[in-house]
Short mmCIF file of C-alpha atoms and ligand atoms in Angstrom, two decimals:
data_model
loop_
_atom_site.label_atom_id
_atom_site.label_comp_id
_atom_site.label_asym_id
_atom_site.label_seq_id
_atom_site.Cartn_x
_atom_site.Cartn_y
_atom_site.Cartn_z
CA MET A 1 2.93 14.78 22.10
CA LEU A 2 2.09 15.25 18.41
CA GLN A 3 -1.66 15.19 17.70
CA VAL A 4 -2.38 12.74 14.88
CA ALA A 5 -5.31 12.41 12.47
CA PHE A 6 -5.59 9.16 10.49
CA LEU A 7 -7.68 9.15 7.30
CA GLY A 8 -8.42 5.80 5.62
CA LEU A 9 -9.18 2.74 7.73
CA GLY A 10 -8.80 -0.01 5.14
CA ALA A 11 -7.01 -3.35 5.48
CA ILE A 12 -3.63 -1.81 6.29
CA GLY A 13 -4.77 1.57 7.61
CA ARG A 14 -6.52 0.02 10.61
CA PRO A 15 -3.49 -1.76 12.12
CA MET A 16 -1.29 1.28 11.40
CA ALA A 17 -3.73 3.60 13.18
CA ARG A 18 -4.08 1.13 16.03
CA ARG A 19 -0.32 1.21 16.62
CA ILE A 20 -0.22 5.03 16.53
CA GLY A 21 -2.94 5.10 19.21
CA ALA A 22 -1.17 2.41 21.26
CA ALA A 23 2.06 4.47 21.14
CA GLY A 24 0.21 7.18 23.08
CA PHE A 25 -0.38 9.80 20.36
CA PRO A 26 -3.75 11.60 20.77
CA LEU A 27 -5.58 10.20 17.72
CA THR A 28 -8.57 11.23 15.62
CA VAL A 29 -9.78 8.88 12.89
CA TRP A 30 -11.87 9.43 9.78
CA ASN A 31 -13.03 7.07 7.05
CA ARG A 32 -15.27 7.58 4.00
CA THR A 33 -17.56 4.82 5.27
CA ALA A 34 -18.26 6.44 8.62
CA ASP A 35 -19.61 3.33 10.38
CA ARG A 36 -16.22 1.70 10.01
CA ALA A 37 -14.45 4.64 11.62
CA ARG A 38 -16.99 4.95 14.43
CA ALA A 39 -16.67 1.26 15.37
CA PHE A 40 -12.87 1.36 15.10
CA ALA A 41 -12.59 4.54 17.21
CA GLY A 42 -14.73 2.92 19.93
CA GLU A 43 -12.57 -0.20 19.83
CA ILE A 44 -9.24 1.61 20.31
CA GLY A 45 -10.41 4.62 22.31
CA ALA A 46 -9.70 7.24 19.62
CA ARG A 47 -11.80 10.26 18.67
CA HIS A 48 -13.99 9.86 15.58
CA ALA A 49 -14.47 12.82 13.23
CA GLN A 50 -17.56 12.98 11.00
CA THR A 51 -15.79 14.96 8.29
CA ALA A 52 -12.25 15.07 6.97
CA ASP A 53 -11.90 18.81 7.68
CA ASN A 54 -12.86 18.23 11.33
CA ALA A 55 -10.35 15.40 11.52
CA VAL A 56 -7.38 17.47 10.33
CA ARG A 57 -8.20 20.72 12.20
CA ASP A 58 -6.08 20.19 15.35
CA ALA A 59 -3.61 17.66 13.96
CA ASP A 60 0.15 18.16 13.86
CA VAL A 61 0.44 15.11 11.62
CA VAL A 62 -2.27 13.98 9.19
CA VAL A 63 -1.72 10.43 7.96
CA THR A 64 -3.58 9.34 4.82
CA CYS A 65 -3.77 5.72 3.67
CA LEU A 66 -6.25 5.51 0.80
CA SER A 67 -6.36 3.36 -2.33
CA THR A 68 -4.78 5.78 -4.79
CA SER A 69 -3.22 9.25 -4.95
CA THR A 70 -6.33 10.40 -6.83
CA ASP A 71 -8.42 9.46 -3.78
CA VAL A 72 -6.06 11.47 -1.55
CA ASP A 73 -6.33 14.41 -3.95
CA GLN A 74 -10.15 14.20 -3.73
CA VAL A 75 -10.27 13.91 0.07
CA ILE A 76 -7.76 16.74 0.59
CA ASP A 77 -9.92 19.16 -1.39
CA SER A 78 -9.60 22.92 -1.00
CA ARG A 79 -11.89 22.96 2.07
CA VAL A 80 -9.91 20.26 3.87
CA ALA A 81 -6.59 21.81 2.81
CA ALA A 82 -7.76 25.13 4.32
CA ALA A 83 -8.57 23.39 7.63
CA PHE A 84 -4.99 22.20 8.22
CA LYS A 85 -3.12 23.73 11.14
CA ASN A 86 -0.24 25.98 10.07
CA GLY A 87 3.00 24.03 10.13
CA ALA A 88 1.34 20.60 10.14
CA THR A 89 2.61 17.66 8.08
CA LEU A 90 0.64 15.55 5.63
CA LEU A 91 2.16 12.06 5.75
CA ASP A 92 0.69 10.13 2.84
CA CYS A 93 1.11 6.37 3.32
CA THR A 94 -0.90 5.56 0.21
CA SER A 95 1.10 3.69 -2.46
CA GLY A 96 0.75 6.67 -4.72
CA ASP A 97 2.03 8.14 -7.93
CA PRO A 98 4.76 10.77 -7.86
CA ALA A 99 3.05 13.33 -10.12
CA THR A 100 -0.17 13.43 -8.08
CA SER A 101 1.81 13.53 -4.83
CA ARG A 102 3.68 16.61 -6.07
CA ARG A 103 0.34 18.25 -6.93
CA ILE A 104 -1.12 17.51 -3.47
CA ALA A 105 2.06 18.86 -1.85
CA GLU A 106 1.63 22.15 -3.73
CA LYS A 107 -2.03 22.36 -2.70
CA VAL A 108 -1.22 22.21 1.03
CA ALA A 109 2.03 24.18 0.89
CA HIS A 110 0.26 27.56 1.11
CA ARG A 111 -0.69 26.72 4.74
CA SER A 112 2.99 25.96 5.41
CA VAL A 113 1.97 22.30 5.51
CA ALA A 114 4.78 19.90 4.66
CA PHE A 115 4.12 16.83 2.54
CA ILE A 116 5.85 13.46 2.76
CA ASP A 117 4.97 10.51 0.56
CA ALA A 118 5.55 7.49 2.78
CA PRO A 119 4.24 4.28 1.24
CA VAL A 120 4.79 1.12 3.23
CA SER A 121 5.73 -2.49 2.60
CA GLY A 122 5.30 -5.54 4.80
CA GLY A 123 1.60 -6.26 4.55
CA VAL A 124 -1.11 -6.33 7.17
CA ARG A 125 1.00 -8.56 9.42
CA GLY A 126 3.91 -6.09 9.26
CA ALA A 127 1.51 -3.28 10.19
CA GLU A 128 0.15 -5.26 13.15
CA GLU A 129 3.67 -6.01 14.36
CA GLY A 130 5.04 -2.52 13.68
CA THR A 131 7.71 -3.84 11.31
CA LEU A 132 6.77 -2.09 8.07
CA THR A 133 9.38 -0.71 5.71
CA VAL A 134 8.53 2.94 5.06
CA MET A 135 9.97 4.67 1.97
CA CYS A 136 9.80 8.43 2.20
CA GLY A 137 9.94 11.32 -0.24
CA GLY A 138 10.21 14.93 0.85
CA ASP A 139 12.36 17.25 2.91
CA ALA A 140 14.67 15.36 5.31
CA ARG A 141 13.96 17.81 8.18
CA ASP A 142 10.19 17.36 7.76
CA LEU A 143 10.73 13.62 7.95
CA GLU A 144 12.69 13.93 11.21
CA ARG A 145 9.82 15.90 12.78
CA VAL A 146 7.29 13.13 12.15
CA ARG A 147 9.65 10.15 12.55
CA PRO A 148 8.24 9.28 16.03
CA VAL A 149 4.81 8.76 14.46
CA ILE A 150 6.24 6.59 11.65
CA GLU A 151 8.17 4.55 14.23
CA ALA A 152 4.85 3.47 15.73
CA PHE A 153 4.26 1.24 12.67
CA GLY A 154 7.58 1.19 10.78
CA LYS A 155 10.89 -0.50 11.50
CA LYS A 156 13.00 0.42 8.48
CA ILE A 157 12.40 4.06 7.60
CA VAL A 158 14.30 5.29 4.55
CA HIS A 159 14.54 8.78 3.08
CA CYS A 160 14.57 8.09 -0.68
CA GLY A 161 14.73 11.64 -2.08
CA PRO A 162 12.40 14.55 -2.91
CA ILE A 163 8.58 14.38 -2.96
CA GLY A 164 7.48 11.42 -5.08
CA ALA A 165 10.66 9.39 -4.52
CA GLY A 166 8.96 7.14 -1.94
CA ASP A 167 6.07 6.49 -4.35
CA ALA A 168 8.50 5.67 -7.15
CA VAL A 169 10.51 3.15 -5.09
CA LYS A 170 7.29 1.54 -3.88
CA ALA A 171 5.89 1.21 -7.42
CA MET A 172 9.06 -0.48 -8.68
CA ASN A 173 9.05 -2.83 -5.68
CA GLN A 174 5.47 -3.77 -6.52
CA ALA A 175 6.28 -4.47 -10.17
CA LEU A 176 8.98 -6.86 -8.91
CA LEU A 177 6.45 -8.47 -6.56
CA ALA A 178 4.01 -8.99 -9.45
CA LEU A 179 6.74 -10.48 -11.63
CA THR A 180 7.91 -12.93 -8.95
CA ILE A 181 4.35 -14.05 -8.16
CA TRP A 182 3.65 -14.60 -11.84
CA GLY A 183 7.00 -16.24 -12.63
CA THR A 184 6.86 -18.56 -9.61
CA GLY A 185 3.27 -19.45 -10.52
CA GLU A 186 4.25 -20.40 -14.08
CA ALA A 187 7.18 -22.49 -12.81
CA LEU A 188 5.13 -24.37 -10.22
CA VAL A 189 2.16 -25.05 -12.49
CA ALA A 190 4.51 -26.46 -15.14
CA LEU A 191 6.35 -28.57 -12.56
CA SER A 192 3.05 -29.81 -11.08
CA LYS A 193 1.93 -30.95 -14.55
CA LEU A 194 5.27 -32.67 -14.99
CA GLY A 195 4.67 -34.59 -11.76
CA VAL A 196 7.01 -32.70 -9.39
CA SER A 197 5.21 -31.71 -6.19
CA ALA A 198 5.14 -27.98 -5.52
CA GLN A 199 6.29 -28.61 -1.98
CA VAL A 200 9.43 -30.37 -3.25
CA ALA A 201 10.02 -27.72 -5.93
CA LEU A 202 9.74 -24.89 -3.39
CA ASP A 203 12.08 -26.72 -1.03
CA VAL A 204 14.71 -26.66 -3.79
CA ILE A 205 13.99 -23.17 -5.14
CA ASN A 206 14.07 -21.65 -1.64
CA ALA A 207 17.58 -23.03 -1.18
CA SER A 208 18.58 -21.85 -4.67
CA SER A 209 18.92 -18.69 -6.73
CA GLY A 210 15.31 -18.45 -7.96
CA ARG A 211 13.89 -17.73 -4.49
CA SER A 212 11.92 -14.61 -3.63
CA ASN A 213 9.36 -13.41 -1.12
CA ALA A 214 6.78 -15.06 -3.38
CA SER A 215 8.47 -18.46 -3.23
CA MET A 216 9.53 -18.22 0.42
CA ASN A 217 6.34 -16.83 1.94
CA LEU A 218 3.41 -16.29 -0.38
CA PHE A 219 3.32 -19.67 -2.11
CA PRO A 220 3.87 -21.85 1.00
CA GLU A 221 1.41 -19.88 3.15
CA ARG A 222 -1.27 -18.99 0.63
CA VAL A 223 -1.14 -21.12 -2.53
CA LEU A 224 -0.12 -24.57 -1.26
CA THR A 225 -2.66 -24.24 1.55
CA ARG A 226 -5.27 -22.91 -0.95
CA ALA A 227 -6.09 -20.38 1.80
CA PHE A 228 -5.66 -17.27 -0.39
CA PRO A 229 -6.42 -14.84 2.49
CA ARG A 230 -7.56 -11.43 1.25
CA THR A 231 -5.05 -8.96 2.73
CA PHE A 232 -3.93 -6.91 -0.28
CA ARG A 233 -6.23 -6.49 -3.24
CA LEU A 234 -5.04 -7.45 -6.71
CA ALA A 235 -6.67 -4.21 -7.90
CA LEU A 236 -4.10 -2.31 -5.78
CA LEU A 237 -1.18 -4.31 -7.19
CA ASP A 238 -2.51 -3.55 -10.68
CA LYS A 239 -2.53 0.16 -9.78
CA ASP A 240 1.05 -0.09 -8.45
CA ALA A 241 2.43 -1.92 -11.50
CA ARG A 242 0.81 0.62 -13.81
CA ILE A 243 2.48 3.45 -11.86
CA ALA A 244 5.82 1.65 -12.29
CA ALA A 245 5.32 1.28 -16.05
CA GLN A 246 4.36 4.97 -16.30
CA ILE A 247 7.51 6.02 -14.42
CA ALA A 248 9.65 3.97 -16.84
CA ARG A 249 7.88 5.61 -19.80
CA ASP A 250 8.31 9.10 -18.29
CA GLU A 251 12.02 8.43 -17.78
CA ARG A 252 12.35 6.94 -21.28
CA VAL A 253 13.61 3.63 -19.96
CA PRO A 254 12.68 0.64 -22.12
CA ALA A 255 10.97 -1.61 -19.57
CA PRO A 256 9.15 -4.50 -21.28
CA LEU A 257 9.00 -6.61 -18.11
CA THR A 258 7.55 -3.80 -16.00
CA GLN A 259 4.94 -3.21 -18.70
CA LEU A 260 4.21 -6.93 -18.82
CA ALA A 261 3.71 -6.97 -15.03
CA ALA A 262 1.18 -4.16 -15.41
CA ASP A 263 -0.62 -5.86 -18.32
CA LEU A 264 -0.81 -9.22 -16.51
CA CYS A 265 -2.13 -7.59 -13.33
CA SER A 266 -4.81 -5.73 -15.31
CA LEU A 267 -5.82 -8.92 -17.07
CA ALA A 268 -6.01 -10.90 -13.80
CA ARG A 269 -7.97 -8.07 -12.13
CA LYS A 270 -10.51 -8.16 -14.96
CA ASP A 271 -10.83 -11.94 -14.57
CA LEU A 272 -10.96 -12.15 -10.77
CA GLY A 273 -12.64 -8.89 -9.77
CA GLU A 274 -12.01 -5.97 -7.43
CA GLU A 275 -12.01 -7.94 -4.17
CA ALA A 276 -9.56 -10.73 -5.18
CA ASP A 277 -6.25 -10.90 -3.31
CA HIS A 278 -3.04 -10.27 -5.28
CA VAL A 279 -1.80 -13.86 -4.83
CA GLU A 280 -5.01 -15.15 -6.44
CA ALA A 281 -3.48 -14.04 -9.76
CA VAL A 282 -1.93 -17.53 -9.75
CA LYS A 283 -5.45 -18.89 -10.39
CA VAL A 284 -5.36 -17.31 -13.85
CA ILE A 285 -2.23 -19.29 -14.78
CA GLU A 286 -3.83 -22.44 -13.32
CA HIS A 287 -6.97 -21.82 -15.35
CA TRP A 288 -5.01 -21.36 -18.59
CA ALA A 289 -2.96 -24.50 -17.88
CA GLY A 290 -5.93 -26.60 -16.69
CA ALA A 291 -3.89 -27.63 -13.63
CA GLU A 292 -3.39 -26.47 -10.05
CA VAL A 293 -0.17 -25.92 -8.13
CA ARG A 294 0.02 -29.10 -6.02
P1 LIG B 1 -8.40 -1.11 1.19
O1 LIG B 1 -8.99 -1.34 -0.14
O2 LIG B 1 -8.55 -2.14 2.25
O3 LIG B 1 -8.96 0.28 1.82
C1 LIG B 1 -8.96 1.45 1.07
C2 LIG B 1 -9.24 2.63 1.99
O4 LIG B 1 -9.28 3.83 1.19
C3 LIG B 1 -10.59 2.55 2.70
O5 LIG B 1 -10.49 3.20 3.95
C4 LIG B 1 -11.50 3.33 1.75
O6 LIG B 1 -12.64 3.86 2.39
C5 LIG B 1 -10.56 4.45 1.35
N1 LIG B 1 -10.92 5.10 0.09
C6 LIG B 1 -10.78 4.60 -1.16
N2 LIG B 1 -11.18 5.51 -2.08
C7 LIG B 1 -11.57 6.62 -1.39
C8 LIG B 1 -12.07 7.89 -1.76
N3 LIG B 1 -12.26 8.23 -3.04
N4 LIG B 1 -12.37 8.76 -0.79
C9 LIG B 1 -12.18 8.43 0.53
N5 LIG B 1 -11.71 7.26 0.95
C10 LIG B 1 -11.39 6.35 0.00
O7 LIG B 1 -6.86 -0.76 0.93
P2 LIG B 1 -5.59 -1.07 1.86
O8 LIG B 1 -5.83 -0.57 3.23
O9 LIG B 1 -5.16 -2.48 1.64
O10 LIG B 1 -4.49 -0.15 1.12
C11 LIG B 1 -4.39 1.25 1.33
C12 LIG B 1 -3.11 1.71 0.61
O11 LIG B 1 -1.98 1.02 1.17
C13 LIG B 1 -3.11 1.40 -0.89
O12 LIG B 1 -2.49 2.42 -1.61
C14 LIG B 1 -2.32 0.09 -0.98
O13 LIG B 1 -1.72 -0.07 -2.25
C15 LIG B 1 -1.30 0.29 0.15
N6 LIG B 1 -0.74 -0.93 0.74
C16 LIG B 1 -1.54 -1.96 1.18
C17 LIG B 1 -0.99 -3.11 1.72
C18 LIG B 1 -1.79 -4.27 2.20
O14 LIG B 1 -1.21 -5.31 2.57
N7 LIG B 1 -3.13 -4.19 2.26
C19 LIG B 1 0.49 -3.25 1.81
C20 LIG B 1 1.23 -2.09 1.40
C21 LIG B 1 0.63 -0.99 0.86
P3 LIG B 1 -14.00 2.97 2.56
O15 LIG B 1 -13.80 2.17 3.82
O16 LIG B 1 -15.07 3.96 2.64
O17 LIG B 1 -14.10 2.09 1.32
#
């Protein structure tokens, strides 16, 4: 059985780690805020490590799920990189940026440690149910070695290309998510002002060509109910959309909509703060329009 270390017990890291433990892999957990890791380890019967280097020492697979690639780069510093077991794999499930992922991969390569960027999609519920989509960058043989661990939380596991390819696909997906949230929000606020109920409008749109995950799931479950549960921070979507815009710039692809997604996310983040959920961005449109989606 592969020994697993899981670093980063945030909103999505916790259910992912829980599933890895439940699948029977011997599991060690670490989190920057140690109290969180200690409580979580007690809850699921995992080992808790006080430091990141202690966490990775005996692991065959080290899973990281932190906010940004820069955070991963900081946590996997030279001391932690030196503590890796020879031949281990660093499976980074952070929604990261390709350039930083390539740098981290180089840092651990001297210990013959393989690196796979493996960001996920499907939200906290998908993590709890083990149905995440996992988009992977790296060597295909390295991916096969750690596939059993990914299967504990992922259903659709796709090899996208070399290191950074998973990050790139994820960033573009997120820019599309931001655009559909924003576009659906504009449409429904305008229709609400016009006197068409959002419920009726969504009923039509979801049977028509303008539908999306935003219109089919996020708006009915989170906006119409005014529940706005905090499962995925707007600050993280802002980070993702900015990665997407940077990739387009690096590849010299004119991408005004991707840039707009990034600009709108940054603006909403400034307005609503670091803890707001991504769907709460709709509140900015409502505020500008002086009307709610109803
Ligand atoms: P959270 O904000 O809930 O948690 C962030 C985690 O990263 C915490 O464990 C935090 O530690 C840790 N962290 C942040 N900065 C550092 C640092 N400098 N050093 C050490 N640890 C750090 O984020 P999520 O769990 O929601 O997201 C994690 C990743 O997964 C992100 O890249 C996100 O974009 C992606 N993602 C999230 C989804 C979701 O639905 N939530 C869906 C798909 C992808 P501490 O507890 O100490 O603050």
